[in-house]
């Protein structure tokens, strides 16, 4: 197949179109900011997307609305070519907005006008910074929230918005205070029209796919190519022609391969420009052959962000809202994809257990041909899956549950921190009750084996039984036949098994016929705002 001519990376930053060439394709956005753009306000903390000190805002034109769509991401693990055709905002831009607005605020008689943006001024006045290292990241998350909402968020929702930013000095109370107080000052918002005009001009100048060439970061004497196709058919042909190339979506895992393990990625195929992969579609009346029923199916493109995918699932099944908010952090969910999380195949990934319980299947594509595989058959062994050479995950099909048909879903996550932490155990449970008897059961588990897996023996112990305490105890005992978990830094084998049995009991307490516990009786932190 013919390939587009290599060209520079083009994006908008500090009000200007930036054109970058000659740098390794795996140069991170943070490295470019600090070492090449001399914008050192953005900090490097963990270099793995955990601490949020490097948080920036990336924006693009929303094709559906024509408006500027913004998202926070961790610049330490985002590769620079992923910015092509987009706009980048950093703490310097927020400071400039405050500086430009200060004379206007003074002219209107406003008191306390400064060269700081309201979110920065609020952090100062609320004593939300001590060492200050994390503060630029907090500023960017607060600014993103400020631009998205005209009124202060309820405190639990504000805490969720800041879940990707860690502070070891001040703690969160004064920072949350600042998130409320920033709305008290005269409103200072970004004029999006010039940015949109620049983005449209960029698209007109470079409408085609990107091929970027630069020195290999791991082997500087070699040339490394970064391919960013724009259509699904182009991606399929490229993947078939380059079956050994590394597929890249959000870089929330692969970014660490480069930063922490110094791995050579070889040729890279980036999925982020393929709009068809980002579609989320509700199909009604579709027969799902793998679970033997007819009903609505949510099809999630493999390139849809974790935020968009979990938001769509929670809109149809509100019981999934808490695990959505506890899945990593907003910057990770904005960049990472559900398809990438599934294809990665980590035994502690949080998407797979829930999707296993829902009876999901995967659409796999090689060239023009597609095939559908049940998710429970996709994982073959630790970090091994059923993808054939030249094949990729195109989408995820999720049958949606019907509460009025006796179908019940729950999702649980156990980790050392509530927010932005890796699971010790993650579980998704689905049962269908006919009266008080269990007619169907699917129990998906993460952290219990070398792959995310269903508990087949435990499911068999539930089928046909009344949903009673006696059935629960039998299922708890059977769980040890399904799993012999390992001991690691997150949890011991004994803890994992006991915790899994306890989660089954919690599921029963919440869903038992006659006297289920209310949500406020099992939540220590509000799941809804």
XYZ file of C-alpha atoms in Angstrom:
529
model
C 0.000 0.000 0.000
C 1.146 3.584 -0.645
C 2.034 5.643 2.385
C 1.593 9.408 2.865
C 4.723 11.524 2.596
C 6.306 12.099 6.014
C 5.646 15.557 7.395
C 6.178 17.535 10.628
C 3.848 17.450 13.632
C 1.590 20.521 13.689
C -0.429 21.734 16.655
C -1.478 24.951 18.417
C 0.316 26.121 21.554
C 0.569 29.570 23.172
C -1.621 31.016 20.419
C 0.692 29.907 17.633
C 0.857 26.954 15.264
C 3.868 24.862 16.265
C 5.683 22.735 13.692
C 7.979 20.061 15.096
C 10.358 17.768 13.262
C 13.639 16.034 13.970
C 12.659 14.745 17.419
C 12.123 11.067 18.294
C 8.469 10.017 17.829
C 8.390 8.894 21.472
C 9.359 12.347 22.747
C 6.724 13.119 25.355
C 4.652 16.283 25.430
C 6.262 17.084 28.786
C 9.788 16.744 27.385
C 8.927 19.027 24.493
C 7.407 21.623 26.838
C 10.317 21.738 29.241
C 13.288 21.102 26.959
C 12.226 22.669 23.660
C 9.410 25.175 24.306
C 10.985 26.422 27.572
C 7.600 26.176 29.275
C 8.758 24.822 32.617
C 5.592 25.467 34.628
C 4.480 21.902 33.915
C 6.362 19.527 36.240
C 7.554 15.942 36.081
C 6.753 13.919 39.177
C 6.270 10.208 38.671
C 6.692 10.032 34.848
C 4.000 7.344 34.745
C 0.687 9.218 34.852
C -0.046 8.785 38.562
C 0.728 12.050 40.351
C -0.796 14.638 38.002
C 2.010 17.215 38.358
C 2.334 17.178 34.553
C -1.388 17.676 33.810
C -2.162 19.688 30.681
C -5.335 20.286 28.667
C -5.603 19.107 25.063
C -8.370 20.450 22.841
C -9.833 19.645 19.444
C -12.837 20.651 17.391
C -15.880 18.489 18.087
C -17.095 17.356 14.672
C -20.672 16.981 15.919
C -21.081 20.389 17.611
C -18.313 22.493 16.103
C -17.278 23.507 19.613
C -13.908 23.158 21.307
C -13.731 19.847 23.176
C -11.188 19.803 26.004
C -9.710 17.071 28.166
C -7.020 16.804 30.802
C -4.170 14.367 30.100
C -0.829 13.456 31.667
C 1.811 15.044 29.464
C 4.553 12.762 30.841
C 3.180 9.729 28.967
C 1.671 11.368 25.880
C 3.883 11.152 22.804
C 4.249 14.416 20.907
C 2.883 13.158 17.526
C -0.481 12.470 19.210
C -0.935 16.265 19.425
C -1.045 16.643 15.639
C -4.038 18.767 14.639
C -4.943 19.674 18.231
C -4.350 22.509 20.699
C -2.254 22.278 23.854
C -2.877 24.398 26.959
C -0.532 24.617 29.927
C -0.331 26.567 33.179
C 1.363 29.416 31.275
C -1.815 29.823 29.191
C -3.971 29.985 32.316
C -1.690 32.642 33.814
C -1.899 34.625 30.562
C -5.707 34.492 30.679
C -5.594 35.947 34.184
C -3.158 38.662 33.135
C -5.314 39.678 30.170
C -8.456 39.798 32.298
C -6.976 41.848 35.146
C -7.307 45.280 33.452
C -10.927 44.496 32.515
C -11.710 43.483 36.085
C -10.183 46.729 37.370
C -12.162 48.785 34.842
C -15.440 47.335 36.087
C -14.603 48.203 39.682
C -13.904 44.614 40.737
C -11.749 44.344 43.836
C -8.657 42.224 44.175
C -7.901 42.137 40.448
C -4.543 40.437 39.906
C -2.538 38.856 37.105
C -3.741 35.449 38.283
C -6.614 33.437 36.876
C -9.476 32.910 39.383
C -8.510 29.268 39.905
C -4.925 30.304 40.706
C -6.022 33.164 42.955
C -8.349 30.811 44.831
C -5.489 28.380 45.482
C -3.459 31.262 46.939
C -6.228 32.659 49.126
C -7.318 29.220 50.375
C -3.718 28.189 51.174
C -3.969 25.332 48.694
C -0.232 25.137 48.043
C 2.809 24.495 50.220
C 5.794 23.026 48.383
C 4.021 23.994 45.140
C 5.346 21.166 43.006
C 1.914 19.660 42.368
C 0.182 23.040 42.046
C 0.460 23.535 38.242
C -1.269 20.185 37.738
C -4.041 21.153 40.150
C -4.396 24.487 38.340
C -4.965 22.681 35.046
C -7.551 20.288 36.487
C -9.320 23.177 38.219
C -9.213 25.259 35.036
C -10.671 22.375 33.026
C -13.510 22.089 35.560
C -13.965 25.897 35.577
C -14.285 25.970 31.787
C -16.750 23.059 31.778
C -19.042 24.355 34.549
C -20.381 27.831 35.345
C -21.214 26.982 38.950
C -19.214 25.176 41.649
C -19.485 21.409 41.533
C -20.780 19.521 44.571
C -17.748 18.621 46.660
C -17.822 14.872 45.866
C -17.910 15.654 42.135
C -15.086 18.179 42.541
C -13.048 15.549 44.394
C -13.630 13.161 41.479
C -12.452 15.833 39.021
C -9.211 16.192 41.020
C -8.678 12.457 41.564
C -5.708 12.419 39.179
C -3.773 15.035 41.142
C -1.864 14.079 44.281
C -0.719 16.473 47.019
C 1.445 15.300 49.913
C 1.754 18.678 51.675
C -1.534 20.527 51.882
C -4.025 17.724 51.644
C -7.221 18.168 49.729
C -9.477 20.297 51.926
C -8.006 23.712 51.041
C -7.713 22.669 47.397
C -11.373 21.684 47.361
C -12.139 25.021 49.034
C -10.314 26.716 46.149
C -12.355 24.720 43.643
C -15.487 26.270 45.107
C -14.124 29.771 45.705
C -12.751 30.232 42.169
C -16.293 30.956 40.955
C -16.656 33.959 43.299
C -14.298 36.126 41.215
C -15.339 37.817 37.947
C -15.661 35.176 35.239
C -12.576 34.676 33.036
C -13.082 32.226 30.179
C -11.134 31.246 27.121
C -12.164 32.805 23.808
C -12.437 29.636 21.754
C -13.062 31.266 18.360
C -9.378 31.961 17.524
C -8.394 28.453 18.612
C -11.112 26.882 16.466
C -10.013 28.972 13.489
C -6.424 27.791 13.931
C -7.513 24.165 14.205
C -9.646 24.449 11.070
C -6.701 25.972 9.207
C -4.479 23.129 10.406
C -6.961 20.563 9.161
C -7.261 22.297 5.797
C -3.469 22.346 5.430
C -2.987 18.722 6.572
C -6.241 16.800 5.945
C -4.593 13.445 5.403
C -3.074 10.863 7.672
C 0.145 11.652 9.487
C 3.397 9.837 8.932
C 6.113 11.288 11.123
C 9.762 10.226 11.025
C 12.429 10.910 13.610
C 15.413 9.351 15.310
C 14.668 6.305 17.417
C 14.900 7.323 21.065
C 16.287 3.891 21.993
C 18.671 3.737 18.987
C 19.345 7.294 17.750
C 21.127 6.109 14.590
C 17.900 4.472 13.384
C 14.778 6.136 11.938
C 11.463 5.450 13.674
C 8.096 5.998 11.999
C 4.834 7.054 13.610
C 1.731 6.337 11.494
C -1.602 7.989 12.293
C -4.282 6.822 9.817
C -7.625 8.628 9.712
C -10.034 5.924 8.476
C -10.840 2.403 9.614
C -10.098 0.910 6.195
C -6.730 2.674 6.093
C -5.916 1.381 9.578
C -6.874 -2.177 8.609
C -4.695 -2.109 5.498
C -1.796 -0.558 7.418
C -2.053 -3.126 10.213
C -2.123 -5.967 7.692
C 0.947 -4.533 5.937
C 2.789 -3.885 9.238
C 1.706 -6.733 11.538
C 4.711 -6.228 13.831
C 4.124 -2.506 14.355
C 3.100 -1.366 17.834
C -0.551 -0.282 18.101
C -0.897 2.844 20.253
C -4.088 4.322 21.650
C -3.881 6.384 24.850
C -0.259 5.502 25.788
C -1.374 5.112 29.411
C 0.498 1.806 29.523
C 2.868 1.995 26.558
C 4.109 5.390 27.749
C 5.536 3.617 30.791
C 7.284 1.062 28.587
C 9.328 3.954 27.192
C 9.742 6.072 30.352
C 10.401 3.285 32.837
C 11.595 0.287 30.835
C 13.371 2.189 28.010
C 11.822 -0.144 25.450
C 12.100 0.330 21.713
C 8.572 0.432 20.266
C 9.657 0.039 16.650
C 7.149 1.362 14.123
C 4.043 2.791 15.750
C 0.476 2.836 14.444
C -1.633 5.379 16.330
C -5.401 4.836 16.554
C -6.391 8.253 17.893
C -7.209 9.870 14.540
C -9.659 7.154 13.395
C -13.051 8.690 14.159
C -14.897 5.440 13.343
C -13.110 3.716 16.221
C -14.402 6.324 18.666
C -18.093 5.776 17.905
C -20.411 4.424 20.595
C -23.665 3.110 19.158
C -26.796 1.610 20.696
C -28.294 -1.209 18.614
C -31.822 -2.299 19.501
C -33.217 -5.781 18.981
C -29.859 -7.331 18.180
C -29.450 -11.048 18.834
C -26.341 -11.812 20.840
C -25.475 -15.378 19.889
C -23.003 -15.772 22.729
C -25.493 -15.349 25.558
C -28.533 -16.598 23.668
C -30.899 -13.642 24.013
C -32.308 -10.708 22.099
C -32.020 -7.152 23.355
C -30.204 -3.833 23.112
C -26.453 -3.976 22.580
C -24.056 -1.103 23.160
C -21.223 -1.193 20.614
C -18.148 0.643 21.848
C -15.452 1.456 19.304
C -12.028 0.277 20.409
C -10.734 3.849 20.167
C -13.435 5.346 22.419
C -11.880 6.829 25.532
C -12.367 5.122 28.859
C -14.284 8.196 29.996
C -16.703 8.046 27.063
C -17.112 4.272 27.254
C -17.767 4.114 30.998
C -20.052 7.138 30.807
C -22.148 5.385 28.147
C -22.292 2.161 30.157
C -23.248 3.975 33.364
C -25.961 5.911 31.522
C -27.654 2.576 30.770
C -26.648 0.830 34.002
C -26.313 3.333 36.907
C -24.821 0.657 39.180
C -21.608 1.027 37.172
C -21.116 4.696 38.043
C -18.880 4.154 41.056
C -16.451 1.841 39.282
C -16.361 4.313 36.384
C -15.274 7.100 38.761
C -12.769 4.807 40.485
C -11.208 3.587 37.245
C -7.806 5.310 37.258
C -8.114 9.136 37.107
C -9.771 11.647 34.767
C -6.540 12.343 32.811
C -5.964 8.596 32.328
C -9.611 7.976 31.397
C -9.519 10.889 28.922
C -6.484 9.432 27.122
C -6.819 5.665 27.573
C -9.327 3.558 25.672
C -11.524 0.659 26.707
C -10.363 -1.274 23.640
C -6.760 -0.774 24.695
C -7.539 -1.841 28.250
C -9.113 -5.048 26.933
C -6.435 -5.790 24.330
C -3.686 -5.169 26.884
C -5.059 -8.124 28.835
C -3.712 -7.247 32.269
C -5.160 -9.589 34.917
C -5.806 -6.523 37.078
C -7.427 -4.357 34.397
C -10.807 -3.099 35.591
C -12.762 -3.220 32.313
C -12.561 -6.963 31.633
C -14.253 -8.283 34.827
C -17.244 -6.009 34.334
C -17.558 -6.756 30.630
C -17.236 -10.490 31.316
C -20.196 -10.279 33.679
C -22.232 -8.438 31.035
C -21.556 -11.126 28.402
C -19.530 -8.847 26.112
C -17.927 -9.927 22.860
C -15.160 -8.426 20.738
C -15.201 -7.539 17.048
C -11.761 -8.378 15.664
C -10.619 -7.159 12.254
C -7.910 -8.180 9.803
C -7.934 -6.345 6.499
C -11.578 -6.197 5.328
C -12.648 -9.301 7.321
C -14.133 -9.255 10.824
C -15.009 -11.934 13.337
C -16.755 -11.854 16.697
C -15.289 -13.585 19.743
C -16.804 -13.864 23.233
C -14.646 -11.968 25.693
C -14.408 -15.039 27.932
C -12.656 -16.888 25.066
C -10.319 -14.027 24.158
C -7.743 -14.450 26.929
C -5.608 -17.561 26.477
C -2.975 -17.118 29.202
C -1.086 -14.402 31.046
C -0.797 -11.469 28.596
C -1.720 -13.787 25.686
C -4.878 -13.430 23.620
C -6.640 -14.729 20.527
C -5.551 -11.927 18.180
C -4.135 -13.285 14.954
C -1.217 -11.736 13.111
C -2.291 -8.467 11.484
C -5.562 -8.397 13.474
C -6.778 -5.727 15.899
C -9.748 -5.067 18.167
C -12.293 -2.990 16.269
C -15.040 -2.816 18.873
C -16.731 -4.214 21.960
C -20.355 -5.391 21.938
C -22.051 -5.214 25.325
C -25.560 -6.650 25.846
C -27.368 -4.292 28.200
C -29.205 -5.702 31.236
C -32.955 -5.306 31.824
C -33.924 -4.529 35.403
C -37.590 -5.220 34.568
C -36.599 -8.725 33.430
C -35.065 -9.558 36.784
C -31.504 -8.846 35.629
C -29.191 -7.425 38.290
C -25.660 -6.026 37.868
C -23.059 -4.909 40.383
C -19.379 -3.948 40.142
C -16.863 -3.827 42.985
C -13.250 -2.730 43.302
C -10.888 -3.279 46.249
C -7.654 -1.269 46.344
C -5.425 0.449 48.886
C -6.655 3.905 47.844
C -10.159 4.763 46.784
C -9.067 6.884 43.813
C -6.556 6.282 41.044
C -5.221 2.960 42.288
C -4.670 -0.526 40.902
C -7.125 -3.177 42.039
C -6.233 -5.995 44.372
C -9.567 -7.569 43.403
C -12.132 -6.322 40.896
C -15.443 -8.065 40.293
C -18.463 -7.753 38.039
C -21.608 -9.751 38.898
C -24.702 -10.426 36.802
C -27.679 -12.588 37.714
C -31.133 -12.982 36.219
C -33.840 -13.903 38.684
C -37.056 -15.701 37.841
C -39.026 -15.142 40.982
C -36.490 -15.927 43.695
C -34.494 -18.457 41.652
C -31.331 -17.733 39.698
C -31.918 -18.429 36.006
C -28.617 -16.997 34.750
C -25.330 -16.012 36.380
C -22.042 -14.512 35.180
C -19.280 -13.611 37.635
C -16.243 -11.793 36.192
C -13.075 -11.436 38.250
C -9.809 -9.534 38.008
C -6.790 -10.010 40.257
C -7.684 -13.629 40.981
C -5.798 -15.455 38.196
C -3.322 -14.976 35.349
C -6.132 -13.456 33.274
C -9.458 -11.812 33.982
C -11.822 -14.783 34.192
C -15.322 -15.950 34.914
C -15.919 -18.231 37.897
C -17.511 -21.141 36.032
C -17.864 -23.554 38.989
C -19.370 -20.846 41.190
C -21.776 -19.830 38.430
C -22.881 -23.473 38.148
C -23.453 -23.587 41.905
C -25.823 -20.624 41.607
C -27.891 -21.707 38.611
C -31.371 -22.930 39.401
C -30.991 -22.190 43.114
C -33.026 -19.796 45.240
C -31.121 -16.557 45.884
C -30.835 -17.350 49.576
C -28.145 -17.322 52.245
C -27.670 -21.071 51.852
C -26.995 -20.628 48.122
C -24.608 -17.791 48.902
C -22.618 -19.968 51.348
C -22.356 -22.754 48.790
C -21.136 -20.290 46.163
C -18.560 -18.846 48.553
C -17.174 -22.308 49.228
C -17.082 -23.139 45.519
C -15.075 -20.024 44.704
C -11.912 -21.767 45.939
C -12.360 -24.313 43.124
C -12.332 -21.544 40.529
C -9.334 -19.575 41.786
C -6.037 -20.062 43.558
C -4.873 -16.428 43.568
C -1.283 -15.325 43.974
C 0.373 -13.233 46.674
C 2.011 -9.973 45.594
C 2.594 -6.446 46.893
C -1.082 -5.547 46.606
C -2.588 -8.467 48.488
C -1.944 -11.962 49.779
C -3.594 -15.007 48.236
C -5.601 -15.577 51.420
C -6.823 -11.974 51.448
C -7.863 -12.119 47.819
C -9.895 -15.289 48.268
C -11.544 -14.072 51.469
C -12.259 -10.655 49.981
C -13.780 -12.268 46.892
C -16.042 -14.388 49.079
C -17.019 -11.252 51.014
C -17.874 -9.438 47.788
C -20.252 -12.258 46.910
C -21.892 -11.743 50.290
C -22.181 -8.012 49.716
C -23.778 -8.742 46.342
C -26.318 -10.990 48.029
C -27.047 -8.418 50.740
C -27.689 -5.762 48.097
C -29.845 -7.933 45.826
C -31.483 -10.587 48.027
C -35.240 -10.928 47.482
C -37.387 -9.245 50.084
C -34.911 -7.169 52.078
C -32.001 -5.837 49.991
C -29.781 -3.236 51.622
C -30.136 0.326 50.330
C -27.245 2.077 48.602
C -26.689 4.387 51.585
C -26.241 1.324 53.800
C -23.288 -0.020 51.795
C -21.527 3.170 50.644
C -18.985 5.083 52.712
C -18.493 7.673 49.954
C -21.279 9.036 47.754
C -21.495 7.133 44.485
C -23.789 9.775 43.012
C -23.687 13.539 43.230
